[in-house]
PDB file of C-alpha atoms and ligand atoms in Angstrom:
ATOM      1  CA  MET A   1      79.180 105.409 -22.582  1.00  0.00           C
ATOM      2  CA  THR A   2      78.782 109.240 -20.652  1.00  0.00           C
ATOM      3  CA  HIS A   3      75.856 110.447 -21.577  1.00  0.00           C
ATOM      4  CA  HIS A   4      73.952 113.104 -19.978  1.00  0.00           C
ATOM      5  CA  LYS A   5      71.585 114.818 -22.586  1.00  0.00           C
ATOM      6  CA  VAL A   6      69.060 112.166 -21.588  1.00  0.00           C
ATOM      7  CA  ILE A   7      66.998 113.057 -18.417  1.00  0.00           C
ATOM      8  CA  ILE A   8      64.928 110.239 -16.506  1.00  0.00           C
ATOM      9  CA  ALA A   9      62.111 112.158 -14.950  1.00  0.00           C
ATOM     10  CA  LEU A  10      61.855 110.157 -11.551  1.00  0.00           C
ATOM     11  CA  ASP A  11      58.206 110.528 -11.107  1.00  0.00           C
ATOM     12  CA  TYR A  12      58.053 108.408  -8.194  1.00  0.00           C
ATOM     13  CA  PRO A  13      55.400 108.720  -5.235  1.00  0.00           C
ATOM     14  CA  SER A  14      57.824 107.462  -2.797  1.00  0.00           C
ATOM     15  CA  PRO A  15      62.052 107.203  -2.358  1.00  0.00           C
ATOM     16  CA  ASP A  16      61.928 103.570  -2.158  1.00  0.00           C
ATOM     17  CA  LEU A  17      60.349 102.978  -5.306  1.00  0.00           C
ATOM     18  CA  ALA A  18      62.684 105.782  -6.993  1.00  0.00           C
ATOM     19  CA  LEU A  19      65.582 103.990  -5.699  1.00  0.00           C
ATOM     20  CA  GLN A  20      64.384 100.565  -7.299  1.00  0.00           C
ATOM     21  CA  PHE A  21      64.638 101.949 -10.049  1.00  0.00           C
ATOM     22  CA  VAL A  22      67.727 103.854  -9.800  1.00  0.00           C
ATOM     23  CA  ASP A  23      69.494 100.734  -8.677  1.00  0.00           C
ATOM     24  CA  LYS A  24      69.278  99.288 -12.306  1.00  0.00           C
ATOM     25  CA  ILE A  25      70.737 102.421 -13.930  1.00  0.00           C
ATOM     26  CA  GLN A  26      74.395 103.798 -13.777  1.00  0.00           C
ATOM     27  CA  PRO A  27      75.182 107.194 -12.958  1.00  0.00           C
ATOM     28  CA  GLU A  28      77.323 107.629 -16.350  1.00  0.00           C
ATOM     29  CA  ALA A  29      74.286 106.974 -18.592  1.00  0.00           C
ATOM     30  CA  CYS A  30      71.763 109.880 -18.027  1.00  0.00           C
ATOM     31  CA  ALA A  31      70.824 112.363 -15.689  1.00  0.00           C
ATOM     32  CA  LEU A  32      67.901 112.207 -13.258  1.00  0.00           C
ATOM     33  CA  LYS A  33      65.191 114.802 -12.802  1.00  0.00           C
ATOM     34  CA  VAL A  34      63.411 115.196  -8.926  1.00  0.00           C
ATOM     35  CA  GLY A  35      60.533 117.059  -9.756  1.00  0.00           C
ATOM     36  CA  PHE A  36      57.512 118.271  -6.647  1.00  0.00           C
ATOM     37  CA  GLU A  37      56.205 115.404  -5.863  1.00  0.00           C
ATOM     38  CA  LEU A  38      59.319 113.255  -4.936  1.00  0.00           C
ATOM     39  CA  PHE A  39      61.102 116.699  -3.485  1.00  0.00           C
ATOM     40  CA  VAL A  40      58.067 117.226  -1.362  1.00  0.00           C
ATOM     41  CA  THR A  41      57.846 113.052  -0.397  1.00  0.00           C
ATOM     42  CA  ALA A  42      61.788 112.233   0.206  1.00  0.00           C
ATOM     43  CA  GLY A  43      62.934 115.519   0.693  1.00  0.00           C
ATOM     44  CA  PRO A  44      66.954 117.191   0.246  1.00  0.00           C
ATOM     45  CA  VAL A  45      68.074 113.904   1.793  1.00  0.00           C
ATOM     46  CA  PHE A  46      67.170 111.862  -0.938  1.00  0.00           C
ATOM     47  CA  VAL A  47      68.501 114.521  -3.376  1.00  0.00           C
ATOM     48  CA  GLU A  48      71.827 114.526  -1.526  1.00  0.00           C
ATOM     49  CA  ASN A  49      71.529 110.412  -1.924  1.00  0.00           C
ATOM     50  CA  LEU A  50      71.510 110.690  -5.564  1.00  0.00           C
ATOM     51  CA  VAL A  51      74.543 112.842  -5.574  1.00  0.00           C
ATOM     52  CA  ALA A  52      76.052 111.151  -3.713  1.00  0.00           C
ATOM     53  CA  ARG A  53      75.779 107.608  -5.914  1.00  0.00           C
ATOM     54  CA  GLY A  54      77.229 109.807  -8.415  1.00  0.00           C
ATOM     55  CA  PHE A  55      74.208 111.060 -10.406  1.00  0.00           C
ATOM     56  CA  LYS A  56      73.931 114.212 -12.124  1.00  0.00           C
ATOM     57  CA  VAL A  57      70.302 115.322 -11.167  1.00  0.00           C
ATOM     58  CA  PHE A  58      68.297 118.226 -12.277  1.00  0.00           C
ATOM     59  CA  LEU A  59      66.067 119.274  -9.546  1.00  0.00           C
ATOM     60  CA  ASP A  60      63.046 120.593 -11.126  1.00  0.00           C
ATOM     61  CA  LEU A  61      61.166 122.961  -8.597  1.00  0.00           C
ATOM     62  CA  LYS A  62      60.571 125.982 -10.500  1.00  0.00           C
ATOM     63  CA  PHE A  63      61.333 128.638  -8.560  1.00  0.00           C
ATOM     64  CA  HIS A  64      59.314 131.691  -8.987  1.00  0.00           C
ATOM     65  CA  ASP A  65      59.184 134.380  -6.118  1.00  0.00           C
ATOM     66  CA  ILE A  66      60.988 137.661  -5.224  1.00  0.00           C
ATOM     67  CA  PRO A  67      64.412 137.789  -6.369  1.00  0.00           C
ATOM     68  CA  ASN A  68      65.956 137.449  -2.796  1.00  0.00           C
ATOM     69  CA  THR A  69      63.823 134.325  -1.866  1.00  0.00           C
ATOM     70  CA  VAL A  70      64.795 132.415  -5.496  1.00  0.00           C
ATOM     71  CA  ALA A  71      68.555 133.372  -5.141  1.00  0.00           C
ATOM     72  CA  GLN A  72      68.420 131.803  -1.360  1.00  0.00           C
ATOM     73  CA  ALA A  73      66.336 128.708  -2.987  1.00  0.00           C
ATOM     74  CA  CYS A  74      68.914 128.538  -5.882  1.00  0.00           C
ATOM     75  CA  ALA A  75      71.909 128.850  -3.348  1.00  0.00           C
ATOM     76  CA  ALA A  76      70.467 126.078  -1.420  1.00  0.00           C
ATOM     77  CA  ALA A  77      70.018 124.134  -4.139  1.00  0.00           C
ATOM     78  CA  ALA A  78      73.822 124.417  -5.329  1.00  0.00           C
ATOM     79  CA  ARG A  79      74.939 123.298  -2.029  1.00  0.00           C
ATOM     80  CA  LEU A  80      72.958 119.703  -2.560  1.00  0.00           C
ATOM     81  CA  GLY A  81      75.172 119.428  -5.135  1.00  0.00           C
ATOM     82  CA  VAL A  82      72.795 119.221  -8.132  1.00  0.00           C
ATOM     83  CA  TRP A  83      73.700 119.421 -11.854  1.00  0.00           C
ATOM     84  CA  MET A  84      70.720 121.491 -13.105  1.00  0.00           C
ATOM     85  CA  ILE A  85      67.947 123.871 -11.497  1.00  0.00           C
ATOM     86  CA  ASN A  86      65.159 125.930 -12.666  1.00  0.00           C
ATOM     87  CA  VAL A  87      63.032 129.277 -12.189  1.00  0.00           C
ATOM     88  CA  HIS A  88      60.135 130.655 -13.941  1.00  0.00           C
ATOM     89  CA  ALA A  89      60.878 133.277 -16.781  1.00  0.00           C
ATOM     90  CA  LEU A  90      57.833 134.943 -15.322  1.00  0.00           C
ATOM     91  CA  GLY A  91      59.134 135.960 -12.526  1.00  0.00           C
ATOM     92  CA  GLY A  92      60.870 138.389 -14.555  1.00  0.00           C
ATOM     93  CA  ILE A  93      64.488 139.798 -15.524  1.00  0.00           C
ATOM     94  CA  PRO A  94      65.419 141.034 -12.135  1.00  0.00           C
ATOM     95  CA  MET A  95      64.457 137.505 -10.070  1.00  0.00           C
ATOM     96  CA  MET A  96      66.156 135.583 -12.945  1.00  0.00           C
ATOM     97  CA  GLN A  97      69.430 137.871 -12.577  1.00  0.00           C
ATOM     98  CA  ALA A  98      69.739 137.031  -8.892  1.00  0.00           C
ATOM     99  CA  ALA A  99      69.212 133.593  -9.223  1.00  0.00           C
ATOM    100  CA  ARG A 100      72.197 133.563 -11.692  1.00  0.00           C
ATOM    101  CA  GLU A 101      74.348 136.000  -9.131  1.00  0.00           C
ATOM    102  CA  ALA A 102      73.513 133.459  -6.588  1.00  0.00           C
ATOM    103  CA  ILE A 103      74.991 130.439  -8.478  1.00  0.00           C
ATOM    104  CA  ASP A 104      77.867 132.543  -9.660  1.00  0.00           C
ATOM    105  CA  LYS A 105      78.992 132.479  -6.418  1.00  0.00           C
ATOM    106  CA  PHE A 106      79.713 128.801  -5.755  1.00  0.00           C
ATOM    107  CA  ASP A 107      83.001 127.534  -7.376  1.00  0.00           C
ATOM    108  CA  VAL A 108      82.539 126.792 -10.697  1.00  0.00           C
ATOM    109  CA  GLN A 109      82.643 123.141 -10.348  1.00  0.00           C
ATOM    110  CA  GLN A 110      79.468 123.418  -7.730  1.00  0.00           C
ATOM    111  CA  GLN A 111      77.209 125.805 -10.130  1.00  0.00           C
ATOM    112  CA  PRO A 112      74.298 123.960 -11.463  1.00  0.00           C
ATOM    113  CA  HIS A 113      73.037 124.651 -15.023  1.00  0.00           C
ATOM    114  CA  LEU A 114      70.140 127.329 -14.138  1.00  0.00           C
ATOM    115  CA  ILE A 115      67.638 127.076 -16.608  1.00  0.00           C
ATOM    116  CA  ALA A 116      64.083 128.870 -17.320  1.00  0.00           C
ATOM    117  CA  VAL A 117      60.638 127.603 -17.494  1.00  0.00           C
ATOM    118  CA  THR A 118      58.816 129.792 -20.635  1.00  0.00           C
ATOM    119  CA  VAL A 119      55.042 129.207 -20.832  1.00  0.00           C
ATOM    120  CA  LEU A 120      53.980 126.231 -19.195  1.00  0.00           C
ATOM    121  CA  THR A 121      52.507 123.403 -22.232  1.00  0.00           C
ATOM    122  CA  SER A 122      49.228 123.265 -20.031  1.00  0.00           C
ATOM    123  CA  MET A 123      48.697 127.374 -20.971  1.00  0.00           C
ATOM    124  CA  ASN A 124      47.383 128.302 -23.954  1.00  0.00           C
ATOM    125  CA  GLN A 125      46.343 131.866 -25.561  1.00  0.00           C
ATOM    126  CA  VAL A 126      43.154 132.007 -23.634  1.00  0.00           C
ATOM    127  CA  THR A 127      44.482 130.789 -20.396  1.00  0.00           C
ATOM    128  CA  LEU A 128      47.622 133.638 -21.224  1.00  0.00           C
ATOM    129  CA  GLY A 129      45.286 136.128 -21.873  1.00  0.00           C
ATOM    130  CA  SER A 130      43.277 135.394 -18.724  1.00  0.00           C
ATOM    131  CA  ILE A 131      46.293 136.168 -17.002  1.00  0.00           C
ATOM    132  CA  GLY A 132      47.249 139.197 -18.682  1.00  0.00           C
ATOM    133  CA  VAL A 133      49.745 138.111 -21.059  1.00  0.00           C
ATOM    134  CA  HIS A 134      48.659 138.744 -24.611  1.00  0.00           C
ATOM    135  CA  GLY A 135      49.997 137.818 -28.027  1.00  0.00           C
ATOM    136  CA  GLU A 136      50.406 134.338 -29.469  1.00  0.00           C
ATOM    137  CA  VAL A 137      52.022 131.509 -27.575  1.00  0.00           C
ATOM    138  CA  ASN A 138      54.883 131.326 -29.625  1.00  0.00           C
ATOM    139  CA  GLN A 139      55.624 135.136 -29.538  1.00  0.00           C
ATOM    140  CA  VAL A 140      55.323 134.981 -25.561  1.00  0.00           C
ATOM    141  CA  VAL A 141      57.550 132.171 -25.370  1.00  0.00           C
ATOM    142  CA  SER A 142      60.138 133.841 -27.674  1.00  0.00           C
ATOM    143  CA  GLN A 143      60.012 136.642 -25.807  1.00  0.00           C
ATOM    144  CA  TRP A 144      60.841 134.978 -22.420  1.00  0.00           C
ATOM    145  CA  ALA A 145      63.197 132.534 -24.013  1.00  0.00           C
ATOM    146  CA  ALA A 146      65.002 136.288 -24.929  1.00  0.00           C
ATOM    147  CA  MET A 147      64.800 137.379 -21.256  1.00  0.00           C
ATOM    148  CA  ALA A 148      66.267 134.047 -19.690  1.00  0.00           C
ATOM    149  CA  GLN A 149      69.373 135.011 -22.320  1.00  0.00           C
ATOM    150  CA  GLN A 150      69.042 138.468 -21.303  1.00  0.00           C
ATOM    151  CA  ALA A 151      69.546 137.459 -17.715  1.00  0.00           C
ATOM    152  CA  LYS A 152      72.301 135.508 -18.800  1.00  0.00           C
ATOM    153  CA  LEU A 153      70.560 131.717 -17.587  1.00  0.00           C
ATOM    154  CA  ASP A 154      72.041 128.510 -19.723  1.00  0.00           C
ATOM    155  CA  GLY A 155      69.035 127.526 -21.352  1.00  0.00           C
ATOM    156  CA  VAL A 156      65.403 126.592 -20.919  1.00  0.00           C
ATOM    157  CA  VAL A 157      63.023 123.882 -21.230  1.00  0.00           C
ATOM    158  CA  SER A 158      60.634 124.457 -23.957  1.00  0.00           C
ATOM    159  CA  SER A 159      58.235 121.779 -25.640  1.00  0.00           C
ATOM    160  CA  ALA A 160      59.408 120.350 -28.835  1.00  0.00           C
ATOM    161  CA  GLN A 161      56.659 122.800 -31.096  1.00  0.00           C
ATOM    162  CA  GLU A 162      59.039 125.898 -29.804  1.00  0.00           C
ATOM    163  CA  ALA A 163      62.648 124.442 -29.720  1.00  0.00           C
ATOM    164  CA  ALA A 164      63.331 125.329 -33.238  1.00  0.00           C
ATOM    165  CA  MET A 165      62.570 128.962 -32.735  1.00  0.00           C
ATOM    166  CA  ILE A 166      64.276 129.425 -29.826  1.00  0.00           C
ATOM    167  CA  ARG A 167      67.366 127.765 -31.226  1.00  0.00           C
ATOM    168  CA  ALA A 168      67.283 130.222 -33.909  1.00  0.00           C
ATOM    169  CA  GLN A 169      67.316 133.073 -31.553  1.00  0.00           C
ATOM    170  CA  THR A 170      70.040 131.842 -29.044  1.00  0.00           C
ATOM    171  CA  ASP A 171      73.373 131.130 -28.656  1.00  0.00           C
ATOM    172  CA  PRO A 172      74.435 127.466 -29.985  1.00  0.00           C
ATOM    173  CA  GLU A 173      75.623 126.489 -26.272  1.00  0.00           C
ATOM    174  CA  PHE A 174      72.078 127.757 -25.180  1.00  0.00           C
ATOM    175  CA  MET A 175      70.367 124.701 -23.352  1.00  0.00           C
ATOM    176  CA  ILE A 176      66.962 123.623 -24.617  1.00  0.00           C
ATOM    177  CA  VAL A 177      65.650 120.943 -22.407  1.00  0.00           C
ATOM    178  CA  THR A 178      62.325 119.161 -23.816  1.00  0.00           C
ATOM    179  CA  PRO A 179      59.620 116.938 -22.595  1.00  0.00           C
ATOM    180  CA  GLY A 180      57.269 115.110 -24.304  1.00  0.00           C
ATOM    181  CA  ILE A 181      59.870 112.530 -26.006  1.00  0.00           C
ATOM    182  CA  ARG A 182      58.682 109.307 -27.367  1.00  0.00           C
ATOM    183  CA  MET A 183      60.215 106.535 -29.725  1.00  0.00           C
ATOM    184  CA  PRO A 184      57.858 105.783 -32.616  1.00  0.00           C
ATOM    185  CA  SER A 185      57.052 102.495 -30.898  1.00  0.00           C
ATOM    186  CA  ASP A 186      56.006 104.032 -27.550  1.00  0.00           C
ATOM    187  CA  SER A 187      52.596 104.654 -26.115  1.00  0.00           C
ATOM    188  CA  LYS A 188      52.062 108.723 -25.975  1.00  0.00           C
ATOM    189  CA  ASP A 189      50.574 108.397 -22.488  1.00  0.00           C
ATOM    190  CA  ASP A 190      48.941 111.178 -21.559  1.00  0.00           C
ATOM    191  CA  GLN A 191      51.442 113.423 -24.034  1.00  0.00           C
ATOM    192  CA  HIS A 192      49.464 115.091 -26.894  1.00  0.00           C
ATOM    193  CA  ARG A 193      52.179 116.172 -28.970  1.00  0.00           C
ATOM    194  CA  ILE A 194      55.622 114.083 -28.644  1.00  0.00           C
ATOM    195  CA  VAL A 195      58.608 113.827 -30.768  1.00  0.00           C
ATOM    196  CA  SER A 196      61.322 111.225 -31.310  1.00  0.00           C
ATOM    197  CA  PRO A 197      64.939 111.873 -29.927  1.00  0.00           C
ATOM    198  CA  SER A 198      66.204 112.400 -33.379  1.00  0.00           C
ATOM    199  CA  ASP A 199      63.234 114.956 -34.417  1.00  0.00           C
ATOM    200  CA  ALA A 200      64.440 116.606 -30.963  1.00  0.00           C
ATOM    201  CA  LEU A 201      67.826 116.981 -32.195  1.00  0.00           C
ATOM    202  CA  ASP A 202      67.188 118.215 -35.598  1.00  0.00           C
ATOM    203  CA  LEU A 203      65.293 120.767 -34.297  1.00  0.00           C
ATOM    204  CA  GLY A 204      68.178 121.781 -32.237  1.00  0.00           C
ATOM    205  CA  VAL A 205      67.080 120.474 -28.681  1.00  0.00           C
ATOM    206  CA  THR A 206      70.394 119.816 -26.623  1.00  0.00           C
ATOM    207  CA  HIS A 207      68.748 117.688 -23.766  1.00  0.00           C
ATOM    208  CA  ILE A 208      65.437 114.841 -23.318  1.00  0.00           C
ATOM    209  CA  VAL A 209      63.397 114.531 -20.411  1.00  0.00           C
ATOM    210  CA  VAL A 210      62.104 111.072 -20.401  1.00  0.00           C
ATOM    211  CA  GLY A 211      59.888 109.465 -17.974  1.00  0.00           C
ATOM    212  CA  ARG A 212      57.501 106.465 -18.180  1.00  0.00           C
ATOM    213  CA  PRO A 213      58.968 104.994 -21.522  1.00  0.00           C
ATOM    214  CA  ILE A 214      62.019 104.210 -19.426  1.00  0.00           C
ATOM    215  CA  THR A 215      61.012 103.999 -16.062  1.00  0.00           C
ATOM    216  CA  GLN A 216      58.312 101.660 -16.908  1.00  0.00           C
ATOM    217  CA  ALA A 217      60.393  99.853 -19.451  1.00  0.00           C
ATOM    218  CA  GLN A 218      60.494  95.755 -18.685  1.00  0.00           C
ATOM    219  CA  ASP A 219      64.272  96.278 -19.269  1.00  0.00           C
ATOM    220  CA  PRO A 220      65.058 100.229 -18.503  1.00  0.00           C
ATOM    221  CA  CYS A 221      68.851  99.956 -18.867  1.00  0.00           C
ATOM    222  CA  ALA A 222      68.298  98.822 -22.983  1.00  0.00           C
ATOM    223  CA  ALA A 223      65.272 101.205 -23.156  1.00  0.00           C
ATOM    224  CA  LEU A 224      67.780 104.477 -21.825  1.00  0.00           C
ATOM    225  CA  GLU A 225      70.087 103.007 -24.407  1.00  0.00           C
ATOM    226  CA  THR A 226      67.860 102.926 -27.387  1.00  0.00           C
ATOM    227  CA  PHE A 227      67.318 106.848 -26.192  1.00  0.00           C
ATOM    228  CA  VAL A 228      71.224 107.592 -25.688  1.00  0.00           C
ATOM    229  CA  THR A 229      71.427 105.730 -29.211  1.00  0.00           C
ATOM    230  CA  ALA A 230      68.834 107.829 -30.566  1.00  0.00           C
ATOM    231  CA  PHE A 231      69.702 111.090 -29.373  1.00  0.00           C
ATOM    232  CA  THR A 232      73.124 110.832 -30.808  1.00  0.00           C
ATOM    233  CA  ARG A 233      74.710 112.433 -34.010  1.00  0.00           C
ATOM    234  CA  ALA A 234      75.945 109.879 -35.737  1.00  0.00           C
TER     235      ALA A 234
HETATM  236  O1  C5P B   1      56.789 110.164 -18.728  1.00  0.00           O
HETATM  237  P1  C5P B   1      57.283 111.389 -19.686  1.00  0.00           P
HETATM  238  O2  C5P B   1      58.094 110.871 -20.542  1.00  0.00           O
HETATM  239  O3  C5P B   1      55.954 111.981 -19.975  1.00  0.00           O
HETATM  240  O4  C5P B   1      57.433 112.357 -18.408  1.00  0.00           O
HETATM  241  C1  C5P B   1      57.623 113.296 -18.730  1.00  0.00           C
HETATM  242  C2  C5P B   1      58.464 114.222 -17.958  1.00  0.00           C
HETATM  243  O5  C5P B   1      58.824 115.499 -18.046  1.00  0.00           O
HETATM  244  C3  C5P B   1      57.591 114.294 -16.551  1.00  0.00           C
HETATM  245  O6  C5P B   1      58.378 114.666 -15.167  1.00  0.00           O
HETATM  246  C4  C5P B   1      56.440 115.772 -17.066  1.00  0.00           C
HETATM  247  O7  C5P B   1      56.032 116.270 -15.873  1.00  0.00           O
HETATM  248  C5  C5P B   1      57.678 116.755 -17.298  1.00  0.00           C
HETATM  249  N1  C5P B   1      56.978 117.774 -18.307  1.00  0.00           N
HETATM  250  C6  C5P B   1      56.365 117.461 -19.518  1.00  0.00           C
HETATM  251  N2  C5P B   1      55.822 118.459 -20.020  1.00  0.00           N
HETATM  252  C7  C5P B   1      56.101 119.799 -19.880  1.00  0.00           C
HETATM  253  C8  C5P B   1      56.902 119.931 -18.654  1.00  0.00           C
HETATM  254  C9  C5P B   1      57.540 118.885 -18.226  1.00  0.00           C
HETATM  255  O8  C5P B   1      56.192 116.237 -19.754  1.00  0.00           O
HETATM  256  N3  C5P B   1      55.337 120.806 -20.317  1.00  0.00           N
END
């Protein structure tokens, strides 16, 4: 079954370890998220390798800089052939619009989904206030998600906690990509607030990011299948 709505977080310290896992799964079954650790270690060649193997890759580098620099970084990512990229909404509407324009210059088939990170879940009202951002976390997330939609981005990364609020204020095709997903039987690991795949669906989440419950499973294919099934509306 083709299913790119389950995104596996490839949180590995080396390309060899990541590939040992990747060798066990099929490109049709999921998408793969490459974040800072693996990208800094393994670089763009590794990403191109995953793309050449047929995987849809979410390059999770959360670009945040002046508009021109972010636009160039987004274009460079699109040239790698990745499927999804992200920027920080905190960079503002002009920065997100520059990213959008850079992506729009590519042929439609080579355009990655462009999404925004809103408030990092490591931030709370106190830490937000300390950088001069006032208001309840929910209100700030709502405002930044609205900015992302205004800049014509394709979606946002959101915790499950804010997903329903974002769903209510955005178009149905606006992507909501959510980590912190566990089956009821899974370990929480270091996640504080977790939701199940079916609850995520109910909240309007369009894509789930799952790491350790699949990457550390005895049988990763079976674990992936469990998540795919649970994240599919019967
Ligand atoms: O192993 P686990 O399923 O907890 O991995 C979740 C992935 O989602 C990790 O790559 C983590 O960095 C990422 N993430 C998260 N919470 C956020 C943002 C990203 O867990 N708020």
